[in-house]
mmCIF file of C-alpha atoms in Angstrom:
data_model
loop_
_atom_site.group_PDB
_atom_site.id
_atom_site.type_symbol
_atom_site.label_atom_id
_atom_site.label_comp_id
_atom_site.label_asym_id
_atom_site.label_seq_id
_atom_site.Cartn_x
_atom_site.Cartn_y
_atom_site.Cartn_z
ATOM 1 C CA MET A 3 84.400 92.636 127.792
ATOM 2 C CA ASP A 4 81.308 91.789 129.835
ATOM 3 C CA GLN A 5 80.088 89.363 127.209
ATOM 4 C CA ILE A 6 81.046 85.754 127.855
ATOM 5 C CA ILE A 7 82.660 84.281 124.710
ATOM 6 C CA GLY A 8 82.603 80.575 123.962
ATOM 7 C CA PHE A 9 85.904 78.920 123.116
ATOM 8 C CA ILE A 10 86.032 75.359 121.670
ATOM 9 C CA GLY A 11 89.266 73.472 121.211
ATOM 10 C CA THR A 12 92.082 73.878 123.750
ATOM 11 C CA GLY A 13 94.824 71.847 122.116
ATOM 12 C CA ASN A 14 98.339 72.828 121.195
ATOM 13 C CA MET A 15 97.297 76.191 119.688
ATOM 14 C CA GLY A 16 93.863 76.734 121.255
ATOM 15 C CA ALA A 17 95.137 76.599 124.885
ATOM 16 C CA PRO A 18 97.627 79.440 124.596
ATOM 17 C CA MET A 19 95.132 81.502 122.564
ATOM 18 C CA ALA A 20 92.435 81.077 125.222
ATOM 19 C CA THR A 21 94.981 81.842 127.974
ATOM 20 C CA ARG A 22 96.013 85.022 126.137
ATOM 21 C CA MET A 23 92.320 86.101 125.998
ATOM 22 C CA LEU A 24 91.686 85.434 129.710
ATOM 23 C CA MET A 25 94.817 87.360 130.674
ATOM 24 C CA ALA A 26 93.593 90.243 128.533
ATOM 25 C CA GLY A 27 90.286 90.347 130.475
ATOM 26 C CA PHE A 28 87.954 88.376 128.186
ATOM 27 C CA LYS A 29 85.449 86.067 129.903
ATOM 28 C CA LEU A 30 85.309 82.563 128.388
ATOM 29 C CA LYS A 31 83.098 79.460 128.462
ATOM 30 C CA VAL A 32 85.370 76.668 127.300
ATOM 31 C CA TYR A 33 84.808 73.182 125.824
ATOM 32 C CA ASN A 34 87.281 70.453 124.907
ATOM 33 C CA ARG A 35 86.718 66.718 124.330
ATOM 34 C CA THR A 36 89.550 66.011 126.782
ATOM 35 C CA ARG A 37 88.296 67.675 129.920
ATOM 36 C CA GLU A 38 91.694 67.619 131.635
ATOM 37 C CA LYS A 39 93.048 70.129 129.155
ATOM 38 C CA LEU A 40 90.670 72.738 130.501
ATOM 39 C CA GLU A 41 92.151 72.782 134.015
ATOM 40 C CA PRO A 42 94.758 75.533 133.479
ATOM 41 C CA LEU A 43 92.059 77.770 131.916
ATOM 42 C CA LEU A 44 89.633 77.170 134.818
ATOM 43 C CA LYS A 45 92.319 78.374 137.220
ATOM 44 C CA LEU A 46 92.338 81.640 135.242
ATOM 45 C CA GLY A 47 88.562 82.062 135.603
ATOM 46 C CA ALA A 48 87.136 80.274 132.588
ATOM 47 C CA GLN A 49 83.896 78.343 132.906
ATOM 48 C CA ALA A 50 83.797 74.716 131.683
ATOM 49 C CA VAL A 51 80.775 73.337 129.809
ATOM 50 C CA ASN A 52 79.873 69.762 128.901
ATOM 51 C CA PHE A 53 78.734 70.223 125.268
ATOM 52 C CA PRO A 54 79.630 72.577 122.384
ATOM 53 C CA ALA A 55 76.096 73.921 122.364
ATOM 54 C CA GLU A 56 76.523 75.193 125.892
ATOM 55 C CA THR A 57 79.165 77.689 124.775
ATOM 56 C CA ALA A 58 76.603 79.509 122.664
ATOM 57 C CA GLU A 59 73.221 81.172 122.748
ATOM 58 C CA PRO A 60 71.350 83.636 120.467
ATOM 59 C CA GLY A 61 73.448 86.772 120.102
ATOM 60 C CA SER A 62 76.595 85.260 121.563
ATOM 61 C CA MET A 63 80.081 84.717 120.015
ATOM 62 C CA VAL A 64 81.979 81.441 119.861
ATOM 63 C CA ILE A 65 85.552 80.779 118.787
ATOM 64 C CA THR A 66 86.592 77.357 117.405
ATOM 65 C CA MET A 67 90.219 76.191 117.142
ATOM 66 C CA LEU A 68 90.107 72.540 116.024
ATOM 67 C CA SER A 69 92.305 70.064 114.125
ATOM 68 C CA ASP A 70 90.355 69.471 110.960
ATOM 69 C CA ASP A 71 87.147 69.812 108.998
ATOM 70 C CA ALA A 72 85.519 66.740 110.555
ATOM 71 C CA ALA A 73 86.061 68.036 114.103
ATOM 72 C CA LEU A 74 84.690 71.434 113.219
ATOM 73 C CA ARG A 75 81.584 69.941 111.565
ATOM 74 C CA ASP A 76 81.038 67.725 114.537
ATOM 75 C CA VAL A 77 81.011 70.530 117.142
ATOM 76 C CA THR A 78 78.987 72.812 114.800
ATOM 77 C CA LEU A 79 76.462 70.460 113.211
ATOM 78 C CA GLY A 80 76.574 67.303 115.365
ATOM 79 C CA SER A 81 74.662 66.309 118.417
ATOM 80 C CA HIS A 82 74.608 69.146 121.001
ATOM 81 C CA GLY A 83 76.485 71.238 118.423
ATOM 82 C CA LEU A 84 76.651 74.985 118.095
ATOM 83 C CA CYS A 85 73.783 75.140 115.586
ATOM 84 C CA ASP A 86 71.509 73.830 118.294
ATOM 85 C CA SER A 87 72.019 77.104 120.265
ATOM 86 C CA PHE A 88 72.758 79.642 117.528
ATOM 87 C CA GLY A 89 70.215 82.234 116.599
ATOM 88 C CA SER A 90 69.806 85.864 115.541
ATOM 89 C CA GLY A 91 73.010 87.882 116.196
ATOM 90 C CA SER A 92 75.163 84.854 116.932
ATOM 91 C CA LEU A 93 78.712 84.812 115.504
ATOM 92 C CA HIS A 94 81.014 81.858 114.952
ATOM 93 C CA LEU A 95 84.709 82.878 114.661
ATOM 94 C CA SER A 96 86.447 79.852 113.070
ATOM 95 C CA MET A 97 90.246 79.895 113.504
ATOM 96 C CA SER A 98 90.978 76.362 112.350
ATOM 97 C CA THR A 99 92.935 75.469 109.207
ATOM 98 C CA ILE A 100 90.186 73.838 107.090
ATOM 99 C CA SER A 101 88.880 73.610 103.568
ATOM 100 C CA PRO A 102 87.533 76.906 102.150
ATOM 101 C CA ASP A 103 84.517 74.925 100.994
ATOM 102 C CA THR A 104 83.743 73.952 104.634
ATOM 103 C CA SER A 105 83.908 77.618 105.670
ATOM 104 C CA ARG A 106 81.541 78.619 102.869
ATOM 105 C CA ASP A 107 79.063 75.853 103.802
ATOM 106 C CA LEU A 108 79.092 76.746 107.501
ATOM 107 C CA ALA A 109 78.697 80.429 106.691
ATOM 108 C CA GLN A 110 75.581 79.692 104.695
ATOM 109 C CA ARG A 111 74.124 77.531 107.487
ATOM 110 C CA HIS A 112 74.775 80.225 110.058
ATOM 111 C CA ARG A 113 73.131 82.848 107.863
ATOM 112 C CA GLN A 114 70.062 80.671 107.647
ATOM 113 C CA ALA A 115 69.951 80.617 111.444
ATOM 114 C CA GLY A 116 70.239 84.465 111.589
ATOM 115 C CA GLY A 117 73.920 84.412 112.632
ATOM 116 C CA ASP A 118 77.318 85.143 111.108
ATOM 117 C CA TYR A 119 80.457 83.178 110.349
ATOM 118 C CA ILE A 120 83.970 84.649 110.212
ATOM 119 C CA ALA A 121 87.112 82.756 109.169
ATOM 120 C CA ALA A 122 90.261 83.962 110.923
ATOM 121 C CA THR A 123 93.147 81.566 110.257
ATOM 122 C CA VAL A 124 96.493 81.988 111.969
ATOM 123 C CA SER A 125 100.194 81.614 111.206
ATOM 124 C CA GLY A 126 102.550 81.000 114.132
ATOM 125 C CA ARG A 127 103.594 78.430 116.681
ATOM 126 C CA PRO A 128 102.169 78.066 120.211
ATOM 127 C CA ASP A 129 104.757 80.518 121.670
ATOM 128 C CA ALA A 130 103.485 83.166 119.249
ATOM 129 C CA ALA A 131 99.914 82.398 120.293
ATOM 130 C CA ALA A 132 100.812 82.857 123.952
ATOM 131 C CA THR A 133 102.388 86.284 123.367
ATOM 132 C CA GLY A 134 99.795 87.644 120.895
ATOM 133 C CA LYS A 135 102.165 87.528 117.951
ATOM 134 C CA LEU A 136 100.173 85.414 115.504
ATOM 135 C CA GLY A 137 99.751 86.448 111.901
ATOM 136 C CA ILE A 138 96.008 86.401 111.175
ATOM 137 C CA TYR A 139 94.049 86.161 107.890
ATOM 138 C CA VAL A 140 90.372 87.136 108.199
ATOM 139 C CA SER A 141 87.433 86.957 105.810
ATOM 140 C CA GLY A 142 83.660 87.300 105.993
ATOM 141 C CA ALA A 143 81.018 89.970 106.218
ATOM 142 C CA SER A 144 82.361 93.414 107.017
ATOM 143 C CA GLU A 145 80.022 94.194 109.925
ATOM 144 C CA ALA A 146 80.793 90.775 111.583
ATOM 145 C CA LYS A 147 84.494 91.415 111.235
ATOM 146 C CA LYS A 148 84.115 94.604 113.259
ATOM 147 C CA ARG A 149 82.664 92.510 116.107
ATOM 148 C CA VAL A 150 85.837 90.341 116.339
ATOM 149 C CA ALA A 151 88.420 93.087 115.828
ATOM 150 C CA ASP A 152 89.320 93.393 119.511
ATOM 151 C CA ILE A 153 89.821 89.611 119.800
ATOM 152 C CA LEU A 154 92.019 89.474 116.695
ATOM 153 C CA ARG A 155 94.120 92.450 117.942
ATOM 154 C CA THR A 156 94.624 90.580 121.221
ATOM 155 C CA LEU A 157 95.825 87.421 119.502
ATOM 156 C CA GLY A 158 97.760 88.765 116.534
ATOM 157 C CA ARG A 159 100.597 91.086 115.636
ATOM 158 C CA ASN A 160 99.055 91.648 112.211
ATOM 159 C CA VAL A 161 95.585 91.086 110.789
ATOM 160 C CA ALA A 162 95.219 90.801 107.016
ATOM 161 C CA ASP A 163 91.723 91.369 105.641
ATOM 162 C CA CYS A 164 91.129 88.878 102.820
ATOM 163 C CA GLY A 165 87.715 90.086 101.793
ATOM 164 C CA GLU A 166 84.110 88.947 102.282
ATOM 165 C CA ASP A 167 84.281 85.396 100.832
ATOM 166 C CA PRO A 168 84.185 83.209 103.971
ATOM 167 C CA GLY A 169 86.622 80.791 102.427
ATOM 168 C CA ALA A 170 89.233 83.371 101.415
ATOM 169 C CA ALA A 171 91.113 83.276 104.768
ATOM 170 C CA ASN A 172 91.404 79.461 104.414
ATOM 171 C CA VAL A 173 92.814 79.757 100.942
ATOM 172 C CA VAL A 174 95.469 82.237 102.146
ATOM 173 C CA LYS A 175 96.360 80.084 105.123
ATOM 174 C CA LEU A 176 96.802 77.012 102.894
ATOM 175 C CA ALA A 177 99.006 79.052 100.563
ATOM 176 C CA ALA A 178 101.024 80.278 103.569
ATOM 177 C CA ASN A 179 101.551 76.768 104.889
ATOM 178 C CA PHE A 180 102.479 75.437 101.468
ATOM 179 C CA MET A 181 105.156 78.176 101.216
ATOM 180 C CA LEU A 182 106.410 77.335 104.760
ATOM 181 C CA PHE A 183 106.659 73.596 104.026
ATOM 182 C CA SER A 184 108.472 74.394 100.719
ATOM 183 C CA ALA A 185 110.978 76.624 102.514
ATOM 184 C CA VAL A 186 111.696 73.932 105.091
ATOM 185 C CA GLU A 187 112.198 71.317 102.346
ATOM 186 C CA ALA A 188 114.554 73.739 100.481
ATOM 187 C CA PHE A 189 116.609 74.418 103.567
ATOM 188 C CA ALA A 190 116.661 70.678 104.418
ATOM 189 C CA GLU A 191 118.049 69.812 100.996
ATOM 190 C CA ALA A 192 120.545 72.731 101.075
ATOM 191 C CA LEU A 193 121.933 71.712 104.492
ATOM 192 C CA THR A 194 122.135 68.059 103.369
ATOM 193 C CA PHE A 195 124.038 69.155 100.281
ATOM 194 C CA ALA A 196 126.442 71.247 102.364
ATOM 195 C CA GLU A 197 126.991 68.416 104.895
ATOM 196 C CA LYS A 198 127.784 66.046 102.047
ATOM 197 C CA GLN A 199 130.512 68.587 101.055
ATOM 198 C CA ASN A 200 131.971 68.282 104.605
ATOM 199 C CA LEU A 201 130.610 71.621 105.801
ATOM 200 C CA ASP A 202 129.139 72.268 109.245
ATOM 201 C CA ARG A 203 125.324 72.501 109.063
ATOM 202 C CA ASN A 204 125.050 75.148 111.846
ATOM 203 C CA ALA A 205 127.680 77.361 110.292
ATOM 204 C CA VAL A 206 126.070 77.068 106.856
ATOM 205 C CA MET A 207 122.661 77.936 108.277
ATOM 206 C CA LYS A 208 124.033 80.993 110.074
ATOM 207 C CA ALA A 209 125.766 82.223 106.935
ATOM 208 C CA LEU A 210 122.591 81.791 104.900
ATOM 209 C CA CYS A 211 120.430 83.679 107.381
ATOM 210 C CA ASP A 212 122.896 86.394 108.040
ATOM 211 C CA ASN A 213 123.470 87.172 104.326
ATOM 212 C CA LEU A 214 120.255 86.304 102.537
ATOM 213 C CA PHE A 215 117.430 84.832 104.548
ATOM 214 C CA ASP A 216 117.291 87.181 107.551
ATOM 215 C CA ASP A 217 113.796 86.321 108.665
ATOM 216 C CA VAL A 218 112.348 84.856 111.929
ATOM 217 C CA VAL A 219 110.774 81.901 110.102
ATOM 218 C CA TYR A 220 114.049 80.936 108.366
ATOM 219 C CA ARG A 221 116.070 81.444 111.553
ATOM 220 C CA ASN A 222 113.742 79.442 113.793
ATOM 221 C CA TYR A 223 113.198 76.492 111.411
ATOM 222 C CA GLY A 224 116.749 76.749 110.094
ATOM 223 C CA LYS A 225 118.060 76.186 113.639
ATOM 224 C CA LEU A 226 115.813 73.084 114.015
ATOM 225 C CA LEU A 227 117.037 71.751 110.746
ATOM 226 C CA ALA A 228 120.677 72.502 111.405
ATOM 227 C CA GLU A 229 120.543 70.867 114.835
ATOM 228 C CA GLN A 230 118.230 68.095 113.660
ATOM 229 C CA HIS A 231 115.898 68.462 116.609
ATOM 230 C CA TYR A 232 112.488 67.066 115.524
ATOM 231 C CA ASP A 233 111.056 65.514 118.681
ATOM 232 C CA ASP A 234 109.354 68.621 120.211
ATOM 233 C CA PRO A 235 106.225 68.671 118.087
ATOM 234 C CA GLN A 236 104.992 72.269 118.007
ATOM 235 C CA PHE A 237 103.303 71.476 114.637
ATOM 236 C CA LYS A 238 102.988 67.739 114.066
ATOM 237 C CA LEU A 239 103.853 66.346 110.696
ATOM 238 C CA LYS A 240 100.486 64.555 110.399
ATOM 239 C CA LEU A 241 98.650 67.927 110.793
ATOM 240 C CA ALA A 242 100.979 69.550 108.278
ATOM 241 C CA PHE A 243 100.221 66.698 105.891
ATOM 242 C CA LYS A 244 96.516 67.320 106.395
ATOM 243 C CA ASP A 245 97.009 71.022 105.432
ATOM 244 C CA LEU A 246 99.091 70.118 102.425
ATOM 245 C CA LYS A 247 96.401 67.713 101.165
ATOM 246 C CA LEU A 248 93.810 70.443 101.500
ATOM 247 C CA ALA A 249 95.944 72.770 99.411
ATOM 248 C CA ILE A 250 96.356 70.132 96.710
ATOM 249 C CA GLN A 251 92.614 69.431 96.649
ATOM 250 C CA CYS A 252 91.928 73.165 96.253
ATOM 251 C CA SER A 253 94.530 73.483 93.518
ATOM 252 C CA GLU A 254 92.980 70.557 91.637
ATOM 253 C CA SER A 255 89.479 72.076 91.835
ATOM 254 C CA ALA A 256 90.857 75.345 90.511
ATOM 255 C CA ASP A 257 92.981 73.763 87.709
ATOM 256 C CA ALA A 258 96.129 75.278 89.301
ATOM 257 C CA PRO A 259 99.014 72.837 89.223
ATOM 258 C CA MET A 260 101.278 72.807 92.301
ATOM 259 C CA ARG A 261 104.340 70.703 91.408
ATOM 260 C CA LEU A 262 106.208 71.392 94.609
ATOM 261 C CA ALA A 263 103.209 70.413 96.666
ATOM 262 C CA GLU A 264 103.077 67.009 94.950
ATOM 263 C CA SER A 265 106.736 66.428 95.807
ATOM 264 C CA LEU A 266 106.228 67.519 99.407
ATOM 265 C CA HIS A 267 103.208 65.196 99.595
ATOM 266 C CA ASN A 268 105.446 62.234 98.820
ATOM 267 C CA ARG A 269 108.097 63.372 101.339
ATOM 268 C CA MET A 270 105.570 63.706 104.151
ATOM 269 C CA LEU A 271 103.738 60.475 103.270
ATOM 270 C CA SER A 272 107.048 58.569 103.381
ATOM 271 C CA LEU A 273 107.882 59.980 106.812
ATOM 272 C CA ILE A 274 104.391 59.220 108.181
ATOM 273 C CA ALA A 275 104.646 55.688 106.772
ATOM 274 C CA THR A 276 107.867 55.172 108.792
ATOM 275 C CA GLY A 277 106.316 56.337 112.074
ATOM 276 C CA ARG A 278 107.217 60.072 112.113
ATOM 277 C CA GLY A 279 103.723 61.497 111.997
ATOM 278 C CA ASP A 280 103.872 62.789 115.589
ATOM 279 C CA CYS A 281 107.223 64.487 115.115
ATOM 280 C CA ASP A 282 107.423 68.214 114.391
ATOM 281 C CA PHE A 283 106.953 68.727 110.643
ATOM 282 C CA SER A 284 110.548 69.988 110.408
ATOM 283 C CA VAL A 285 111.346 66.249 110.482
ATOM 284 C CA ILE A 286 111.245 66.838 106.702
ATOM 285 C CA GLY A 287 114.951 67.537 107.246
ATOM 286 C CA ARG A 288 115.557 63.957 108.478
ATOM 287 C CA GLY A 289 113.953 62.605 105.282
ATOM 288 C CA ALA A 290 116.385 64.575 103.153
ATOM 289 C CA ALA A 291 119.301 63.364 105.288
ATOM 290 C CA GLU A 292 118.157 59.733 105.032
ATOM 291 C CA GLU A 293 117.903 59.936 101.285
ATOM 292 C CA ALA A 294 121.475 61.252 101.121
ATOM 293 C CA GLY A 295 122.769 58.411 103.308
ATOM 294 C CA LEU A 296 123.809 60.676 106.189
ATOM 295 C CA ILE A 297 121.592 58.794 108.634
ATOM 296 C CA HIS A 298 119.779 55.507 108.488
ATOM 297 C CA ALA A 299 115.956 55.253 108.672
ATOM 298 C CA ASN A 300 116.121 52.872 111.688
ATOM 299 C CA ASN A 301 118.375 55.176 113.770
#
């Protein structure tokens, strides 16, 4: 672990991931647009830099965990970006949820510079990132994947190899998020239905999880939906909406209809239009309750 690894993006997910790596003995050079967010990492021994390019050099490794395609392209291809410093033997480990086409494009650009690009998308909330319990989907060149294996084992409870196509891990992550959003919508509608029949939401949720949906995802999100607690944004609705739009765009390009995704798109868009974009995405449950007349939109 003598090599210093670059880490760009210390937001809601990036910060606990970088913290986990520092606690495990990795040495990091860190960059974030908002400098104040680096302070906890600096106390753990990380080095701060002023530009993305300063996290990299020929032969080095850099991890990015950013909000969207535009942010990733900016730190990679923009002024003082990674490509200014990349060279032979460099490796970019991209852990953001982005378009598979962006991953494929960046992989090609890195190859032209003599480097490698690996996509390693993650499933899990910030608490899972902090404890190394993320689910990870990885894709890219086999030899490059070997170089990041120790990092992925530090961050994840399971690493699924999705093949050598750099965009494959992004496709799988978009599919995973679509399934998660669909499950939350289904539970939201089921609990609303039960409440309209004068049943207690918490009791119904417990019965469903104890007898049929005994899984940590259902239990965690089911509890949020049953208790209708949406104001602690572990995964903001506006970011979930971004991921859903990416999935729909990919489905359209592949001629693969996603009817549930279109319905979810309208649900999320309605909630964002009424000012809920910064709520946790489980606020989907509030949308279902509003439609059923259980609560009013202005409450």
